[in-house]
Amino acid sequence: MAAPADSENGAPQISVLDNGLRVLCAPMGSARSASVSLYVGAGSQYERDELAGVSHMVEHCVFKGSELHPTAADISTAIEGVGGYINAGTDRELTVYYAKVPGSDWESAVDVIVDMVSRPRLKREELEKERSVILEELAQVEDSPYQLVAELLSGVLWRGTPLGRDIAGTPESVQSIPYDDAVSYWQAQYSPGNALVSVAGEIDPDAVVARISELTANWSPADPAIRREAPLCRDGDRVSVRIKDTEQAQISIGLPALTSRHPDRHALGLLTAMLGDGMSSRLFLKVREELGLVYDVHASLALLRDSGVLQVSMGVDPENVEEALAATLGELARMRDGVPEEELARARRLAAGRMLMGMEDSRAVSAWNGGQALLHDEVKSVDEVNERYQAVTTEDIERLANEYLRADELRLAVVGPSGEAERLQELLRF
């Protein structure tokens, strides 16, 4: 086992085991909990089209039993029995399994998470049962306009690529993925060199590393598949409409953005915050407070290793779709005129304050460290990121607004009882 890296300035202690598994430990002196997050380089961007949703299917099946905890009940009871919680999530670029427990029970969380991921039983009959469960999950998205509009927007942005479809796959792919292919996918992607464990809270790093090393002694390396290219779609329709008998129309506007390593990502984050993060943002003050058209409107930024998107979402009375869309696009256009220093200063404080408050929670710390380490092979501290925010100038904001808030790059998805794609596309201008 390689020697751990020294921890300084709040950085996690990093150890690399003989099999290539990285272990990140971040003791938190004031914490009374411990959180374990195990990240794997497995997600929809690694999947062949005929195996769409296999990452998500494997995630479900991992919870069905492992060597130390043979059944799903054994897994959940081991964590919930001490007052903790356990869950997982599959994304485009990664899958994460996590548990949070009282600090004195850190070993239970390590045992459950590490064992279930590295030594799952993956029984054929359990996978067959999960097909039905995942089909219900897909049906739930169809019945949730808020989730459905996000999927439609992804389809417009990344049409024809793994990022342009639901992470869980399609009903057809979920029903047809062969059991042997699912197991082979786990064997390839769930390699110690393609994974890491991030632990934070009331812990002893040496004890944590020793226990994980013991549990993974027989976890063999493999050759995982690489990410498939997923360029943004520049051709074809820019609007997607799904007619649903709903009380509201859900609107989602998208603009191509930066990658997660781009040097301007912090500035674009502050621009997004000023535009639509919180009740003091421009969109909230205009579309809700002044015009009274929505209950909630917000902007968000999703930055991936190959691409990114700036998204604005809202729910509105179907009769007010055009007015709300026009008001929103007007605020996007107004950002290009620049922002005053006072507004930027508030955005800096907002970003810094939320980061600092988030780091009080062991689960947030384990996620902060683990996500960065898996995706980018580095961990930036909160202080380092805050320095980047503080360095952003009003000139940076104006430059990025003019570069990325462009009418010819607008995409739109709408879910509601009415709507004509051609008419909506005519409105995508400012």
CSV table of C-alpha atoms in Angstrom, one decimal:
chain,number,residue,atom,x,y,z
A,1,MET,CA,0.0,0.0,0.0
A,2,ALA,CA,1.3,3.4,-0.9
A,3,ALA,CA,2.0,5.9,1.8
A,4,PRO,CA,-0.7,8.5,2.4
A,5,ALA,CA,-0.3,12.0,1.2
A,6,ASP,CA,0.1,14.7,3.8
A,7,SER,CA,-3.0,16.6,4.7
A,8,GLU,CA,-2.7,20.4,4.8
A,9,ASN,CA,-5.0,23.3,4.6
A,10,GLY,CA,-8.0,21.1,5.2
A,11,ALA,CA,-7.2,18.8,2.2
A,12,PRO,CA,-8.1,15.2,2.5
A,13,GLN,CA,-5.5,12.6,3.3
A,14,ILE,CA,-5.1,10.4,0.2
A,15,SER,CA,-3.9,6.8,0.1
A,16,VAL,CA,-3.5,4.6,-2.9
A,17,LEU,CA,-3.9,0.9,-2.2
A,18,ASP,CA,-1.9,-1.8,-4.0
A,19,ASN,CA,-4.8,-2.6,-6.3
A,20,GLY,CA,-5.1,1.1,-7.4
A,21,LEU,CA,-8.1,2.0,-5.2
A,22,ARG,CA,-7.8,5.6,-3.9
A,23,VAL,CA,-9.0,6.3,-0.3
A,24,LEU,CA,-9.6,9.9,0.7
A,25,CYS,CA,-10.0,10.6,4.4
A,26,ALA,CA,-11.1,14.0,5.9
A,27,PRO,CA,-11.4,14.1,9.7
A,28,MET,CA,-13.8,16.8,10.9
A,29,GLY,CA,-13.1,17.8,14.5
A,30,SER,CA,-16.6,19.1,15.2
A,31,ALA,CA,-18.5,16.3,13.5
A,32,ARG,CA,-20.5,13.6,15.3
A,33,SER,CA,-21.2,11.7,12.1
A,34,ALA,CA,-19.2,9.8,9.5
A,35,SER,CA,-20.0,9.6,5.8
A,36,VAL,CA,-18.7,7.1,3.2
A,37,SER,CA,-19.0,7.8,-0.5
A,38,LEU,CA,-17.7,5.3,-3.0
A,39,TYR,CA,-17.4,6.7,-6.6
A,40,VAL,CA,-17.1,4.6,-9.7
A,41,GLY,CA,-16.4,5.7,-13.3
A,42,ALA,CA,-19.7,4.3,-14.6
A,43,GLY,CA,-22.6,6.2,-16.1
A,44,SER,CA,-24.6,6.7,-19.2
A,45,GLN,CA,-21.7,8.2,-21.1
A,46,TYR,CA,-19.8,4.9,-20.9
A,47,GLU,CA,-22.7,2.8,-22.4
A,48,ARG,CA,-23.2,1.4,-25.8
A,49,ASP,CA,-26.6,2.3,-27.2
A,50,GLU,CA,-27.9,-1.3,-26.9
A,51,LEU,CA,-27.0,-1.2,-23.2
A,52,ALA,CA,-28.6,2.1,-22.5
A,53,GLY,CA,-29.4,2.2,-18.7
A,54,VAL,CA,-27.0,-0.6,-17.7
A,55,SER,CA,-25.1,1.6,-15.3
A,56,HIS,CA,-28.3,2.4,-13.5
A,57,MET,CA,-29.4,-1.3,-13.6
A,58,VAL,CA,-26.2,-2.4,-12.0
A,59,GLU,CA,-26.6,0.2,-9.3
A,60,HIS,CA,-30.0,-1.2,-8.4
A,61,CYS,CA,-28.6,-4.8,-8.3
A,62,VAL,CA,-25.6,-4.0,-6.1
A,63,PHE,CA,-28.1,-3.3,-3.3
A,64,LYS,CA,-29.5,-6.8,-3.5
A,65,GLY,CA,-26.8,-8.5,-1.4
A,66,SER,CA,-23.0,-8.9,-1.0
A,67,GLU,CA,-20.6,-11.3,0.7
A,68,LEU,CA,-20.9,-9.8,4.2
A,69,HIS,CA,-24.6,-8.8,3.8
A,70,PRO,CA,-26.3,-11.5,1.7
A,71,THR,CA,-29.7,-9.8,1.2
A,72,ALA,CA,-31.1,-6.3,0.6
A,73,ALA,CA,-32.5,-6.3,4.1
A,74,ASP,CA,-29.1,-7.1,5.6
A,75,ILE,CA,-27.7,-4.1,3.8
A,76,SER,CA,-30.3,-1.6,4.8
A,77,THR,CA,-30.6,-2.9,8.4
A,78,ALA,CA,-26.9,-2.6,9.0
A,79,ILE,CA,-27.1,1.2,8.3
A,80,GLU,CA,-30.6,2.1,9.4
A,81,GLY,CA,-30.2,0.0,12.5
A,82,VAL,CA,-27.7,2.6,13.9
A,83,GLY,CA,-29.8,5.6,12.8
A,84,GLY,CA,-28.0,6.2,9.5
A,85,TYR,CA,-29.1,6.3,5.9
A,86,ILE,CA,-27.8,4.7,2.7
A,87,ASN,CA,-28.5,5.5,-1.0
A,88,ALA,CA,-26.9,5.7,-4.4
A,89,GLY,CA,-27.1,7.7,-7.6
A,90,THR,CA,-26.2,7.1,-11.3
A,91,ASP,CA,-25.3,10.1,-13.3
A,92,ARG,CA,-23.8,10.7,-16.8
A,93,GLU,CA,-20.2,10.5,-15.7
A,94,LEU,CA,-20.2,8.5,-12.5
A,95,THR,CA,-22.1,6.3,-10.0
A,96,VAL,CA,-21.9,7.0,-6.3
A,97,TYR,CA,-22.9,4.9,-3.3
A,98,TYR,CA,-23.0,6.6,0.0
A,99,ALA,CA,-24.0,6.2,3.7
A,100,LYS,CA,-24.0,8.5,6.7
A,101,VAL,CA,-23.9,7.1,10.2
A,102,PRO,CA,-23.0,8.3,13.7
A,103,GLY,CA,-19.2,8.7,14.0
A,104,SER,CA,-18.9,5.7,16.3
A,105,ASP,CA,-20.4,3.4,13.6
A,106,TRP,CA,-18.1,4.5,10.8
A,107,GLU,CA,-16.9,0.9,10.3
A,108,SER,CA,-20.5,-0.3,9.7
A,109,ALA,CA,-20.8,2.2,6.8
A,110,VAL,CA,-17.4,1.3,5.4
A,111,ASP,CA,-18.2,-2.4,5.6
A,112,VAL,CA,-21.5,-2.1,3.9
A,113,ILE,CA,-20.6,0.3,1.1
A,114,VAL,CA,-17.2,-1.2,0.2
A,115,ASP,CA,-18.4,-4.8,0.4
A,116,MET,CA,-21.6,-4.3,-1.7
A,117,VAL,CA,-19.8,-2.5,-4.4
A,118,SER,CA,-16.7,-4.7,-4.7
A,119,ARG,CA,-18.4,-8.0,-3.9
A,120,PRO,CA,-22.0,-7.9,-5.0
A,121,ARG,CA,-23.9,-11.2,-5.5
A,122,LEU,CA,-25.6,-10.0,-8.8
A,123,LYS,CA,-28.1,-12.8,-8.9
A,124,ARG,CA,-29.9,-13.4,-12.2
A,125,GLU,CA,-33.3,-13.5,-10.5
A,126,GLU,CA,-32.7,-10.1,-8.7
A,127,LEU,CA,-31.8,-8.4,-12.0
A,128,GLU,CA,-34.9,-9.7,-13.6
A,129,LYS,CA,-37.0,-8.3,-10.8
A,130,GLU,CA,-35.2,-4.9,-11.1
A,131,ARG,CA,-36.3,-4.6,-14.7
A,132,SER,CA,-39.9,-4.0,-13.5
A,133,VAL,CA,-38.7,-1.6,-10.8
A,134,ILE,CA,-36.8,0.5,-13.3
A,135,LEU,CA,-39.7,0.5,-15.7
A,136,GLU,CA,-41.8,2.0,-12.9
A,137,GLU,CA,-39.1,4.6,-12.3
A,138,LEU,CA,-39.2,5.6,-16.0
A,139,ALA,CA,-43.0,5.8,-15.8
A,140,GLN,CA,-42.6,8.1,-12.8
A,141,VAL,CA,-40.6,10.5,-15.0
A,142,GLU,CA,-43.4,10.5,-17.6
A,143,ASP,CA,-45.9,11.4,-14.9
A,144,SER,CA,-43.6,14.2,-13.5
A,145,PRO,CA,-43.6,17.2,-15.9
A,146,TYR,CA,-40.7,18.8,-14.0
A,147,GLN,CA,-38.5,15.8,-14.6
A,148,LEU,CA,-39.8,15.2,-18.1
A,149,VAL,CA,-39.1,18.7,-19.4
A,150,ALA,CA,-35.4,18.2,-18.2
A,151,GLU,CA,-35.2,15.0,-20.2
A,152,LEU,CA,-36.7,16.7,-23.3
A,153,LEU,CA,-34.2,19.5,-23.1
A,154,SER,CA,-31.3,17.0,-22.8
A,155,GLY,CA,-32.6,15.4,-26.0
A,156,VAL,CA,-32.5,18.7,-27.8
A,157,LEU,CA,-29.0,19.5,-26.5
A,158,TRP,CA,-27.4,16.1,-27.0
A,159,ARG,CA,-29.6,14.4,-29.6
A,160,GLY,CA,-28.2,11.1,-30.7
A,161,THR,CA,-25.6,10.7,-27.9
A,162,PRO,CA,-25.7,9.0,-24.5
A,163,LEU,CA,-26.3,12.4,-22.8
A,164,GLY,CA,-29.4,12.9,-24.8
A,165,ARG,CA,-31.4,10.1,-23.2
A,166,ASP,CA,-32.6,9.2,-19.8
A,167,ILE,CA,-29.8,7.9,-17.6
A,168,ALA,CA,-32.0,5.0,-16.7
A,169,GLY,CA,-32.3,4.0,-20.4
A,170,THR,CA,-35.5,3.4,-22.3
A,171,PRO,CA,-38.3,0.9,-21.7
A,172,GLU,CA,-37.0,-1.1,-24.6
A,173,SER,CA,-33.4,-1.2,-23.5
A,174,VAL,CA,-34.2,-2.0,-19.9
A,175,GLN,CA,-36.3,-5.0,-21.0
A,176,SER,CA,-33.6,-6.3,-23.3
A,177,ILE,CA,-30.2,-5.8,-21.6
A,178,PRO,CA,-28.8,-9.4,-21.2
A,179,TYR,CA,-27.9,-10.5,-17.7
A,180,ASP,CA,-24.4,-11.6,-18.8
A,181,ASP,CA,-23.8,-8.2,-20.4
A,182,ALA,CA,-24.8,-6.4,-17.1
A,183,VAL,CA,-22.4,-8.6,-15.2
A,184,SER,CA,-19.6,-8.0,-17.7
A,185,TYR,CA,-20.2,-4.2,-17.4
A,186,TRP,CA,-19.8,-4.4,-13.7
A,187,GLN,CA,-16.6,-6.5,-14.0
A,188,ALA,CA,-15.1,-3.9,-16.4
A,189,GLN,CA,-16.2,-0.6,-14.9
A,190,TYR,CA,-16.2,-1.6,-11.2
A,191,SER,CA,-12.4,-1.9,-11.1
A,192,PRO,CA,-10.4,-0.5,-8.1
A,193,GLY,CA,-8.4,1.7,-10.4
A,194,ASN,CA,-11.7,3.2,-11.7
A,195,ALA,CA,-13.1,3.9,-8.3
A,196,LEU,CA,-12.3,5.7,-5.0
A,197,VAL,CA,-13.7,5.8,-1.5
A,198,SER,CA,-14.1,9.2,0.2
A,199,VAL,CA,-14.7,9.2,4.0
A,200,ALA,CA,-15.3,12.3,6.1
A,201,GLY,CA,-16.4,13.1,9.6
A,202,GLU,CA,-15.6,11.7,13.1
A,203,ILE,CA,-13.0,9.1,11.8
A,204,ASP,CA,-9.5,7.8,12.4
A,205,PRO,CA,-7.9,7.9,8.9
A,206,ASP,CA,-5.4,5.1,9.6
A,207,ALA,CA,-8.1,2.8,10.9
A,208,VAL,CA,-10.3,3.6,7.9
A,209,VAL,CA,-7.6,2.9,5.3
A,210,ALA,CA,-6.6,-0.3,7.1
A,211,ARG,CA,-10.2,-1.6,7.1
A,212,ILE,CA,-10.8,-0.7,3.4
A,213,SER,CA,-7.5,-2.3,2.5
A,214,GLU,CA,-8.6,-5.5,4.2
A,215,LEU,CA,-12.0,-5.5,2.5
A,216,THR,CA,-10.6,-5.0,-1.0
A,217,ALA,CA,-7.6,-7.2,-0.8
A,218,ASN,CA,-9.1,-9.5,-3.5
A,219,TRP,CA,-10.7,-6.8,-5.6
A,220,SER,CA,-9.0,-7.4,-9.0
A,221,PRO,CA,-8.1,-4.7,-11.5
A,222,ALA,CA,-9.8,-4.6,-14.9
A,223,ASP,CA,-9.9,-2.5,-18.1
A,224,PRO,CA,-12.9,-0.2,-18.0
A,225,ALA,CA,-14.5,1.3,-21.1
A,226,ILE,CA,-13.8,4.9,-21.8
A,227,ARG,CA,-16.4,7.7,-22.1
A,228,ARG,CA,-18.2,7.9,-25.4
A,229,GLU,CA,-18.1,11.3,-27.2
A,230,ALA,CA,-21.2,13.4,-26.6
A,231,PRO,CA,-21.0,16.6,-28.6
A,232,LEU,CA,-23.7,19.2,-28.3
A,233,CYS,CA,-26.2,18.9,-31.2
A,234,ARG,CA,-25.9,21.9,-33.5
A,235,ASP,CA,-28.4,20.8,-36.2
A,236,GLY,CA,-32.1,20.1,-36.3
A,237,ASP,CA,-35.0,21.3,-34.1
A,238,ARG,CA,-34.2,23.6,-31.2
A,239,VAL,CA,-37.6,23.1,-29.5
A,240,SER,CA,-39.2,20.0,-28.0
A,241,VAL,CA,-42.9,20.0,-26.9
A,242,ARG,CA,-44.7,17.2,-25.1
A,243,ILE,CA,-48.5,17.7,-24.8
A,244,LYS,CA,-49.7,16.6,-21.4
A,245,ASP,CA,-53.0,17.3,-19.5
A,246,THR,CA,-51.4,19.4,-16.8
A,247,GLU,CA,-52.4,22.5,-14.8
A,248,GLN,CA,-49.1,24.2,-15.5
A,249,ALA,CA,-46.8,24.3,-18.4
A,250,GLN,CA,-43.2,23.4,-17.5
A,251,ILE,CA,-40.6,25.4,-19.4
A,252,SER,CA,-36.9,24.7,-19.6
A,253,ILE,CA,-34.5,26.9,-21.6
A,254,GLY,CA,-31.0,25.7,-22.3
A,255,LEU,CA,-27.8,27.3,-23.6
A,256,PRO,CA,-24.5,25.4,-24.3
A,257,ALA,CA,-22.0,26.3,-21.7
A,258,LEU,CA,-18.5,25.4,-20.5
A,259,THR,CA,-16.8,22.2,-19.5
A,260,SER,CA,-16.1,21.4,-15.8
A,261,ARG,CA,-12.4,22.3,-16.2
A,262,HIS,CA,-12.7,25.5,-18.2
A,263,PRO,CA,-11.0,28.5,-16.5
A,264,ASP,CA,-14.1,30.6,-16.8
A,265,ARG,CA,-16.3,28.2,-15.0
A,266,HIS,CA,-16.4,30.1,-11.7
A,267,ALA,CA,-17.3,33.4,-13.5
A,268,LEU,CA,-20.1,31.6,-15.3
A,269,GLY,CA,-21.3,30.2,-12.0
A,270,LEU,CA,-21.6,33.7,-10.6
A,271,LEU,CA,-23.4,34.9,-13.7
A,272,THR,CA,-25.9,32.0,-13.3
A,273,ALA,CA,-26.4,32.9,-9.7
A,274,MET,CA,-27.2,36.5,-10.5
A,275,LEU,CA,-29.5,35.4,-13.2
A,276,GLY,CA,-31.6,32.9,-11.3
A,277,ASP,CA,-30.3,31.6,-7.9
A,278,GLY,CA,-32.5,32.6,-5.0
A,279,MET,CA,-35.2,35.2,-4.4
A,280,SER,CA,-32.8,38.2,-5.0
A,281,SER,CA,-31.9,37.0,-8.5
A,282,ARG,CA,-32.9,38.9,-11.6
A,283,LEU,CA,-35.3,36.3,-12.9
A,284,PHE,CA,-37.1,35.9,-9.6
A,285,LEU,CA,-37.5,39.6,-9.2
A,286,LYS,CA,-38.7,40.1,-12.7
A,287,VAL,CA,-40.8,37.1,-13.6
A,288,ARG,CA,-42.3,36.4,-10.1
A,289,GLU,CA,-42.2,39.6,-8.1
A,290,GLU,CA,-42.8,42.2,-10.8
A,291,LEU,CA,-45.0,40.2,-13.3
A,292,GLY,CA,-46.5,37.6,-11.0
A,293,LEU,CA,-46.3,34.9,-13.6
A,294,VAL,CA,-44.6,32.0,-11.7
A,295,TYR,CA,-44.2,30.6,-8.3
A,296,ASP,CA,-40.6,29.5,-8.9
A,297,VAL,CA,-38.1,30.3,-11.6
A,298,HIS,CA,-34.4,29.4,-11.3
A,299,ALA,CA,-31.2,29.1,-13.3
A,300,SER,CA,-28.7,26.3,-12.9
A,301,LEU,CA,-25.4,25.3,-14.4
A,302,ALA,CA,-24.4,21.7,-15.3
A,303,LEU,CA,-20.7,21.4,-16.3
A,304,LEU,CA,-19.4,18.1,-17.6
A,305,ARG,CA,-16.0,17.0,-18.8
A,306,ASP,CA,-16.9,17.4,-22.4
A,307,SER,CA,-19.6,20.0,-22.5
A,308,GLY,CA,-22.1,21.9,-20.3
A,309,VAL,CA,-25.4,23.7,-20.2
A,310,LEU,CA,-26.9,26.8,-18.6
A,311,GLN,CA,-30.5,26.0,-17.9
A,312,VAL,CA,-33.5,28.2,-16.8
A,313,SER,CA,-36.6,26.4,-15.5
A,314,MET,CA,-40.1,27.5,-14.4
A,315,GLY,CA,-43.7,26.4,-14.2
A,316,VAL,CA,-46.3,28.7,-15.5
A,317,ASP,CA,-50.0,29.0,-16.4
A,318,PRO,CA,-50.4,27.7,-20.0
A,319,GLU,CA,-52.0,31.0,-21.0
A,320,ASN,CA,-48.8,32.9,-19.9
A,321,VAL,CA,-46.2,30.8,-21.6
A,322,GLU,CA,-45.3,33.4,-24.2
A,323,GLU,CA,-45.2,36.3,-21.7
A,324,ALA,CA,-43.0,34.4,-19.3
A,325,LEU,CA,-40.7,33.2,-22.1
A,326,ALA,CA,-40.4,36.8,-23.4
A,327,ALA,CA,-39.6,38.2,-19.9
A,328,THR,CA,-37.0,35.5,-19.3
A,329,LEU,CA,-35.3,36.1,-22.6
A,330,GLY,CA,-35.3,39.8,-21.8
A,331,GLU,CA,-33.4,39.2,-18.6
A,332,LEU,CA,-30.9,37.0,-20.5
A,333,ALA,CA,-30.4,39.8,-23.0
A,334,ARG,CA,-30.0,42.4,-20.1
A,335,MET,CA,-27.1,40.4,-18.6
A,336,ARG,CA,-25.1,41.2,-21.7
A,337,ASP,CA,-25.2,44.9,-20.8
A,338,GLY,CA,-23.0,44.1,-17.7
A,339,VAL,CA,-23.7,44.1,-14.0
A,340,PRO,CA,-22.8,46.6,-11.3
A,341,GLU,CA,-20.0,45.7,-8.8
A,342,GLU,CA,-22.5,45.6,-5.9
A,343,GLU,CA,-24.5,42.9,-7.6
A,344,LEU,CA,-21.4,40.8,-8.3
A,345,ALA,CA,-20.2,41.2,-4.8
A,346,ARG,CA,-23.5,39.8,-3.5
A,347,ALA,CA,-23.1,36.8,-5.8
A,348,ARG,CA,-19.6,36.2,-4.6
A,349,ARG,CA,-20.8,36.2,-0.9
A,350,LEU,CA,-23.7,33.9,-1.9
A,351,ALA,CA,-21.4,31.4,-3.5
A,352,ALA,CA,-18.9,31.5,-0.7
A,353,GLY,CA,-21.5,31.3,2.1
A,354,ARG,CA,-23.2,28.3,0.6
A,355,MET,CA,-19.9,26.4,0.2
A,356,LEU,CA,-18.8,27.2,3.7
A,357,MET,CA,-22.2,26.2,5.3
A,358,GLY,CA,-22.2,23.0,3.2
A,359,MET,CA,-18.9,21.9,4.6
A,360,GLU,CA,-20.4,21.5,8.1
A,361,ASP,CA,-21.9,18.2,6.9
A,362,SER,CA,-19.8,15.1,6.7
A,363,ARG,CA,-21.8,13.8,3.7
A,364,ALA,CA,-21.2,17.1,1.8
A,365,VAL,CA,-17.4,16.9,2.5
A,366,SER,CA,-17.1,13.3,1.4
A,367,ALA,CA,-19.0,14.2,-1.8
A,368,TRP,CA,-17.0,17.4,-2.4
A,369,ASN,CA,-13.7,15.5,-2.1
A,370,GLY,CA,-14.8,12.3,-3.9
A,371,GLY,CA,-16.5,13.9,-6.9
A,372,GLN,CA,-13.5,16.1,-7.7
A,373,ALA,CA,-11.0,13.3,-7.3
A,374,LEU,CA,-12.8,10.8,-9.5
A,375,LEU,CA,-13.6,13.3,-12.3
A,376,HIS,CA,-10.5,15.5,-12.3
A,377,ASP,CA,-7.8,13.7,-10.3
A,378,GLU,CA,-7.5,16.6,-7.9
A,379,VAL,CA,-9.3,18.2,-5.0
A,380,LYS,CA,-9.7,21.9,-4.7
A,381,SER,CA,-10.4,23.2,-1.2
A,382,VAL,CA,-13.3,25.6,-0.5
A,383,ASP,CA,-10.7,28.3,0.1
A,384,GLU,CA,-9.2,27.7,-3.3
A,385,VAL,CA,-12.5,27.8,-5.1
A,386,ASN,CA,-13.5,31.0,-3.1
A,387,GLU,CA,-10.4,32.7,-4.3
A,388,ARG,CA,-11.5,32.0,-7.9
A,389,TYR,CA,-14.9,33.5,-7.2
A,390,GLN,CA,-13.3,36.6,-5.5
A,391,ALA,CA,-11.1,37.1,-8.6
A,392,VAL,CA,-14.1,37.4,-11.0
A,393,THR,CA,-14.6,40.9,-12.3
A,394,THR,CA,-17.6,42.7,-13.9
A,395,GLU,CA,-15.7,42.6,-17.1
A,396,ASP,CA,-15.6,38.8,-16.9
A,397,ILE,CA,-19.3,38.7,-16.5
A,398,GLU,CA,-20.0,41.0,-19.4
A,399,ARG,CA,-17.6,39.0,-21.7
A,400,LEU,CA,-19.2,35.7,-20.8
A,401,ALA,CA,-22.7,37.0,-21.1
A,402,ASN,CA,-22.0,38.2,-24.6
A,403,GLU,CA,-20.2,34.9,-25.5
A,404,TYR,CA,-22.7,32.4,-24.1
A,405,LEU,CA,-26.1,34.2,-23.9
A,406,ARG,CA,-26.8,34.1,-27.6
A,407,ALA,CA,-30.2,33.8,-29.3
A,408,ASP,CA,-28.8,31.4,-32.0
A,409,GLU,CA,-27.8,28.9,-29.3
A,410,LEU,CA,-31.1,28.9,-27.4
A,411,ARG,CA,-32.9,25.5,-26.9
A,412,LEU,CA,-36.4,25.1,-25.4
A,413,ALA,CA,-38.4,22.2,-24.0
A,414,VAL,CA,-42.1,22.6,-22.9
A,415,VAL,CA,-44.4,20.1,-21.2
A,416,GLY,CA,-48.0,21.2,-20.9
A,417,PRO,CA,-51.6,21.0,-22.3
A,418,SER,CA,-50.8,23.1,-25.4
A,419,GLY,CA,-47.9,24.4,-27.5
A,420,GLU,CA,-46.7,24.5,-31.0
A,421,ALA,CA,-43.0,24.0,-31.6
A,422,GLU,CA,-42.9,26.3,-34.7
A,423,ARG,CA,-44.5,29.2,-32.8
A,424,LEU,CA,-42.2,28.7,-29.8
A,425,GLN,CA,-39.1,28.5,-32.0
A,426,GLU,CA,-40.1,31.9,-33.5
A,427,LEU,CA,-40.1,33.4,-29.9
A,428,LEU,CA,-36.5,32.2,-29.3
A,429,ARG,CA,-34.8,35.5,-29.9
A,430,PHE,CA,-33.7,38.6,-28.1
